[in-house]
Coordinates of C-alpha atoms in Angstrom, one line a residue:
M1 CA -7.9 11.8 -13.1
A2 CA -5.0 11.7 -10.7
I3 CA -4.2 13.3 -7.4
R4 CA -0.9 14.1 -6.5
V5 CA 0.0 14.0 -2.7
G6 CA 2.7 14.8 -0.5
I7 CA 3.9 12.4 2.3
E8 CA 6.1 13.2 5.3
H9 CA 6.7 10.6 7.9
Y10 CA 8.8 12.0 10.7
T11 CA 10.3 9.8 13.5
A12 CA 12.6 11.1 16.4
Y13 CA 14.4 9.2 19.3
H14 CA 15.6 11.5 21.9
F15 CA 18.1 10.1 24.4
D16 CA 18.6 10.9 28.1
R17 CA 22.4 10.8 27.5
A18 CA 24.7 10.2 24.7
V19 CA 24.6 6.7 23.7
R20 CA 26.2 4.4 21.0
L21 CA 23.9 3.2 18.5
S22 CA 24.5 -0.2 16.3
P23 CA 24.4 0.1 12.5
H24 CA 20.4 0.8 11.8
L25 CA 18.6 -0.5 8.9
V26 CA 15.8 2.1 7.4
R27 CA 13.1 0.2 5.2
L28 CA 11.2 3.2 4.3
R29 CA 11.6 3.6 0.6
P30 CA 8.8 2.4 -1.8
A31 CA 9.5 -1.3 -2.9
P32 CA 10.1 -1.9 -6.6
H33 CA 6.9 -3.4 -7.6
A34 CA 5.1 -0.4 -6.0
R35 CA 2.2 0.4 -8.8
T36 CA 1.8 4.0 -7.3
P37 CA 3.6 6.3 -9.4
L38 CA 6.4 8.2 -7.5
H39 CA 7.6 11.7 -8.3
D40 CA 9.9 12.5 -5.4
Y41 CA 11.7 10.4 -2.5
R42 CA 13.9 11.7 -0.1
L43 CA 15.4 10.2 3.1
H44 CA 16.9 12.6 5.6
V45 CA 18.4 11.2 8.7
E46 CA 19.6 13.8 11.3
A47 CA 22.4 12.9 13.7
Q48 CA 25.7 14.5 14.6
E49 CA 27.7 12.2 12.3
H50 CA 26.5 9.3 10.2
R51 CA 27.0 7.6 7.1
L52 CA 23.9 6.3 4.9
Y53 CA 24.4 3.4 2.5
W54 CA 21.6 2.2 0.1
Q55 CA 21.4 -1.5 -0.4
Q56 CA 19.0 -4.2 -1.2
D57 CA 18.0 -6.9 0.8
P58 CA 17.6 -10.6 -0.3
F59 CA 14.2 -9.9 -1.0
G60 CA 14.8 -6.8 -3.7
N61 CA 13.8 -4.6 -0.9
H62 CA 15.4 -0.9 -0.7
V63 CA 17.3 -0.7 2.6
A64 CA 19.3 2.2 3.9
R65 CA 22.1 1.1 6.2
V66 CA 23.1 4.0 8.5
V67 CA 26.4 3.9 10.6
F68 CA 27.0 6.2 13.5
P69 CA 30.8 6.4 14.7
E70 CA 30.2 8.7 17.6
P71 CA 27.7 8.5 20.4
L72 CA 24.3 10.6 19.9
E73 CA 21.9 12.2 21.8
R74 CA 19.2 12.4 19.2
L75 CA 18.3 10.7 16.0
V76 CA 15.6 12.0 13.5
V77 CA 14.5 9.7 10.4
N78 CA 12.6 11.8 8.2
V79 CA 10.8 10.7 4.9
T80 CA 9.2 12.8 2.4
L81 CA 7.9 11.6 -0.9
T82 CA 5.5 12.6 -4.0
A83 CA 3.1 10.1 -5.0
E84 CA 0.3 10.2 -7.8
L85 CA -2.8 8.3 -6.7
V86 CA -3.8 7.0 -10.3
V87 CA -6.7 4.3 -9.9
V88 CA -5.5 1.0 -10.1
N89 CA -7.5 -2.1 -10.9
P90 CA -6.5 -4.8 -8.5
F91 CA -7.8 -7.3 -10.5
D92 CA -5.8 -6.4 -13.6
F93 CA -3.9 -9.5 -14.2
F94 CA -3.5 -12.8 -15.8
V95 CA -3.1 -16.3 -14.2
E96 CA -1.2 -19.3 -15.8
R97 CA -3.8 -22.0 -17.0
Y98 CA -2.6 -24.6 -14.2
A99 CA -3.3 -21.7 -11.6
E100 CA -6.7 -20.5 -12.6
V101 CA -8.6 -22.7 -10.2
F102 CA -7.8 -23.6 -6.6
P103 CA -6.3 -25.7 -5.7
F104 CA -3.0 -25.9 -7.5
R105 CA 0.5 -27.1 -7.6
Y106 CA 3.2 -24.6 -8.1
D107 CA 5.6 -25.8 -11.0
A108 CA 8.9 -27.1 -9.1
P109 CA 11.2 -24.1 -10.1
L110 CA 8.9 -21.9 -9.1
A111 CA 8.2 -23.6 -5.9
E112 CA 12.2 -24.0 -4.9
A113 CA 12.5 -19.9 -5.6
L114 CA 9.6 -19.1 -3.3
R115 CA 10.4 -21.7 -0.6
P116 CA 11.1 -19.3 2.2
C117 CA 7.2 -18.1 1.6
F118 CA 6.0 -21.5 2.1
E119 CA 7.2 -21.9 5.6
R120 CA 4.7 -22.5 8.4
T121 CA 5.7 -21.3 11.7
E122 CA 2.5 -21.5 13.6
D123 CA 0.1 -24.3 13.9
G124 CA -2.1 -23.8 16.8
P125 CA -5.4 -25.4 17.6
L126 CA -7.2 -22.2 16.8
L127 CA -5.7 -21.7 13.6
R128 CA -6.5 -25.2 12.7
S129 CA -10.0 -24.7 13.5
W130 CA -10.4 -21.7 11.4
L131 CA -8.6 -23.4 8.4
Q132 CA -11.1 -26.4 8.9
D133 CA -14.1 -24.2 7.9
V134 CA -12.3 -22.9 4.7
D135 CA -14.3 -24.2 1.6
R136 CA -11.5 -25.8 -0.3
R137 CA -14.0 -27.1 -3.3
P138 CA -12.3 -26.1 -6.6
R139 CA -13.1 -22.6 -7.8
P140 CA -11.2 -19.6 -9.6
I141 CA -8.1 -18.7 -7.6
V142 CA -9.6 -15.1 -7.5
H143 CA -12.9 -15.8 -6.1
F144 CA -11.2 -18.2 -3.5
L145 CA -8.8 -15.3 -2.4
V146 CA -11.6 -12.8 -1.9
D147 CA -13.5 -15.2 0.2
V148 CA -10.7 -15.9 2.4
N149 CA -9.6 -12.3 2.9
Q150 CA -13.3 -11.2 3.6
R151 CA -14.0 -14.0 6.1
L152 CA -10.7 -13.0 8.2
Q153 CA -11.7 -9.4 8.2
K154 CA -15.2 -10.3 9.3
D155 CA -13.7 -12.6 12.1
I156 CA -10.9 -10.0 13.4
A157 CA -11.6 -6.8 14.8
Y158 CA -8.9 -3.9 14.0
T159 CA -7.3 -2.5 17.0
V160 CA -4.5 0.3 17.3
R161 CA -2.0 -1.4 19.1
M162 CA 1.5 0.5 20.5
Q163 CA 3.2 -2.6 21.8
P164 CA 5.9 -3.8 19.7
G165 CA 6.2 -6.9 17.7
V166 CA 3.5 -9.1 16.2
Q167 CA 0.9 -11.3 17.9
T168 CA 0.7 -15.1 17.3
C169 CA -2.0 -16.3 15.3
E170 CA -3.4 -17.8 18.3
Q171 CA -3.5 -14.7 20.3
T172 CA -5.3 -12.8 17.4
L173 CA -7.6 -15.6 17.0
G174 CA -8.5 -16.1 20.5
Q175 CA -9.2 -12.2 21.1
A176 CA -10.6 -12.0 17.7
L177 CA -8.9 -8.6 17.9
G178 CA -5.3 -7.3 16.3
S179 CA -3.5 -4.4 14.7
C180 CA -3.0 -4.6 11.0
R181 CA 0.3 -6.5 11.4
D182 CA -1.2 -9.0 13.6
S183 CA -4.2 -9.8 11.0
G184 CA -1.5 -9.4 8.2
W185 CA 0.8 -12.1 9.6
L186 CA -2.3 -14.4 10.3
L187 CA -3.2 -14.1 6.7
V188 CA 0.2 -14.8 5.8
Q189 CA 0.1 -18.0 7.7
I190 CA -3.4 -18.9 6.6
L191 CA -2.4 -18.9 3.0
R192 CA 0.8 -20.8 3.5
H193 CA -1.1 -23.9 5.3
L194 CA -3.8 -23.5 2.1
G195 CA -0.5 -24.1 0.0
L196 CA 0.0 -20.9 -1.3
A197 CA 3.0 -18.7 -1.4
A198 CA 2.7 -15.8 1.0
R199 CA 4.7 -13.1 2.6
F200 CA 4.2 -9.9 4.9
V201 CA 4.3 -6.3 3.8
S202 CA 4.9 -3.4 5.5
G203 CA 3.8 0.0 3.8
Y204 CA 2.1 3.4 3.8
L205 CA -1.7 3.3 3.3
V206 CA -3.1 6.7 2.0
Q207 CA -6.9 7.4 2.0
L208 CA -8.4 10.6 0.8
R209 CA -11.6 12.4 1.9
P210 CA -14.2 11.5 -1.0
D211 CA -15.5 14.4 -3.0
A212 CA -19.2 13.3 -2.1
A213 CA -20.8 11.4 0.6
S214 CA -22.1 7.8 -0.7
L215 CA -25.5 7.1 -1.3
D216 CA -25.4 3.7 -0.1
G217 CA -22.8 2.8 2.4
P218 CA -19.9 4.3 4.3
S219 CA -18.3 7.4 2.6
G220 CA -14.7 6.7 4.0
P221 CA -12.4 8.9 5.9
E222 CA -13.7 12.4 7.0
E223 CA -10.5 13.7 6.4
D224 CA -7.2 12.7 4.2
F225 CA -4.9 10.2 6.3
T226 CA -1.9 8.4 5.9
D227 CA 0.0 6.1 8.0
L228 CA 2.3 2.9 8.2
H229 CA 0.1 -0.3 7.7
A230 CA 0.8 -3.9 6.9
W231 CA -0.9 -6.6 4.8
A232 CA -0.1 -9.7 2.9
E233 CA 0.9 -10.6 -0.7
V234 CA 0.2 -13.9 -2.3
Y235 CA 2.1 -15.4 -5.2
V236 CA -0.3 -16.4 -8.1
P237 CA 1.7 -17.7 -11.3
G238 CA 1.3 -15.4 -14.0
A239 CA 0.0 -12.6 -12.1
G240 CA 2.9 -12.4 -9.5
W241 CA 2.5 -10.9 -6.0
I242 CA -1.1 -9.7 -5.3
G243 CA -1.7 -7.8 -2.3
L244 CA -4.6 -8.6 0.2
D245 CA -5.4 -6.3 3.1
P246 CA -7.3 -8.1 5.7
T247 CA -7.9 -5.0 7.8
S248 CA -10.3 -3.9 5.1
G249 CA -11.0 -7.3 3.3
L250 CA -10.1 -5.6 0.1
F251 CA -7.0 -6.2 -2.6
A252 CA -4.5 -3.7 -2.2
G253 CA -5.1 -0.6 -4.5
E254 CA -3.2 2.9 -5.3
G255 CA -3.3 3.6 -1.7
H256 CA -1.3 0.8 -0.7
I257 CA 2.4 1.7 -1.0
P258 CA 4.8 -1.2 -0.2
L259 CA 8.0 -0.5 1.5
A260 CA 9.3 -3.9 2.7
C261 CA 8.0 -7.4 1.6
T262 CA 9.8 -10.3 3.3
P263 CA 8.8 -13.8 4.6
D264 CA 8.8 -12.7 8.3
P265 CA 7.6 -9.4 9.7
V266 CA 11.0 -8.9 11.9
S267 CA 12.9 -8.3 8.5
A268 CA 10.1 -5.8 7.2
A269 CA 10.5 -3.6 10.5
P270 CA 10.8 0.2 9.1
V271 CA 13.6 0.9 11.7
S272 CA 15.7 -1.9 13.0
G273 CA 18.8 -1.2 15.3
Y274 CA 20.0 -1.5 18.9
S275 CA 21.5 1.4 21.6
D276 CA 23.2 1.5 24.8
P277 CA 20.7 1.1 27.6
C278 CA 19.0 4.6 28.1
E279 CA 15.6 6.3 28.5
V280 CA 14.3 7.2 25.1
R281 CA 11.4 9.7 24.3
F282 CA 10.0 8.9 21.0
E283 CA 8.2 11.1 18.7
F284 CA 6.4 10.7 15.2
H285 CA 4.0 11.7 12.7
N286 CA 2.6 11.0 9.5
R287 CA 1.2 13.6 7.2
V288 CA -0.5 13.8 3.8
T289 CA -1.0 16.9 1.6
R290 CA -2.6 17.4 -1.6
V291 CA -0.1 18.8 -3.8
H292 CA -2.2 18.7 -7.2
E293 CA -5.6 17.6 -8.5
D294 CA -6.9 17.5 -12.0
P295 CA -10.6 18.4 -12.4
R296 CA -13.0 15.6 -12.3
V297 CA -16.7 14.8 -12.4
T298 CA -17.0 14.7 -8.6
R299 CA -15.2 17.8 -7.9
P300 CA -15.2 19.9 -11.5
Y301 CA -13.8 23.4 -12.3
D302 CA -14.4 26.1 -9.5
D303 CA -15.5 29.5 -10.4
A304 CA -12.2 31.2 -11.3
Q305 CA -11.2 28.3 -13.9
W306 CA -14.6 28.5 -15.5
H307 CA -14.1 32.4 -15.7
A308 CA -10.7 31.6 -17.3
V309 CA -12.1 28.8 -19.8
Q310 CA -14.6 31.5 -20.8
A311 CA -12.3 34.2 -21.3
L312 CA -10.2 32.0 -23.4
G313 CA -13.3 31.1 -25.8
R314 CA -14.0 34.8 -26.1
R315 CA -10.4 35.7 -27.0
V316 CA -10.5 32.7 -29.7
D317 CA -13.7 34.0 -31.1
R318 CA -12.4 37.5 -31.5
E319 CA -9.3 36.3 -33.4
L320 CA -11.3 33.8 -35.5
Q321 CA -13.5 37.0 -36.4
A322 CA -10.7 39.4 -37.0
E323 CA -9.0 37.1 -39.6
D324 CA -12.4 36.3 -41.2
V325 CA -12.4 32.5 -40.4
R326 CA -15.8 31.1 -40.9
L327 CA -16.7 27.8 -39.2
T328 CA -19.7 25.9 -40.3
M329 CA -20.7 22.6 -38.7
G330 CA -22.7 20.0 -41.0
G331 CA -24.5 16.9 -40.4
E332 CA -26.3 13.9 -41.7
P333 CA -29.4 12.2 -41.4
T334 CA -29.7 9.9 -38.5
F335 CA -33.3 9.2 -38.0
I336 CA -34.3 5.6 -38.4
S337 CA -37.9 4.8 -38.5
V338 CA -39.2 1.9 -36.5
D339 CA -41.4 0.4 -39.0
D340 CA -39.2 1.1 -41.9
M341 CA -35.4 0.4 -40.3
E342 CA -33.8 -0.4 -44.0
G343 CA -35.4 2.9 -45.4

């Protein structure tokens, strides 16, 4: 059963005076390959005067280019969307026969098309040491990806880091600590060193409080939650782009909504642009609200809904009786003797 949620992502910049802004690129619209169904999307830019143009970048992501002809004292970027969290099986894909077992080589035309996603920009001693311990014996590609993703999740602790930019792989490995964007970029570089095409993903993560506590392990978030998140995608021939989240050690599911997928984190920034030198006060929030929930095993009909079902049943019974409609239910023998099964 599906749960429909509303997401609001509000960002505001308050400048200490009127300043001129360069054209800004806003990458806050779900990517075309997002598997979470969307029922509504709106991007609202609040500024004294502006023009907004929707484009696609070279990687197929939706990008809003916003132009500001006059100086501004305040800029607001507000996204609202409605998503349907239908359960996604992250392993529901086929793989080309030649790519079923790691390691494999991409065929020439595909490798040429994916060339930017093979670029290895980091090659420090800590990264090389980590790669030396990777088990490269032939095995199913899915098993290999699961192991690499889970090992990185165990090796790098998660932290909320408010500083701009992405750490180098050496910084993240040296501290054994990083934000989601740090571990996501580290995984991209690891996969490329292993001969796999990979790219960086910026998106929304939605996690809902479970209906019932887990009996054998963590129960998940205590409250419904959403925020900007980052992870990696690897290209497997036949399957296409597969999301790997090294923060959780899991494959990307229905709660992962990609916004921008690019070879480098810089070109996936949610908002990018420049302003005149000034002091800025920044505020933002991400909120998720349940809009609609279907009854399910862990959260069935409430008392009012049951009363409505029963009242409808009684009304149908009265109408059938008034029309003299007689219903019978037949059956057939289904008993099978253990010592005479043919009989």
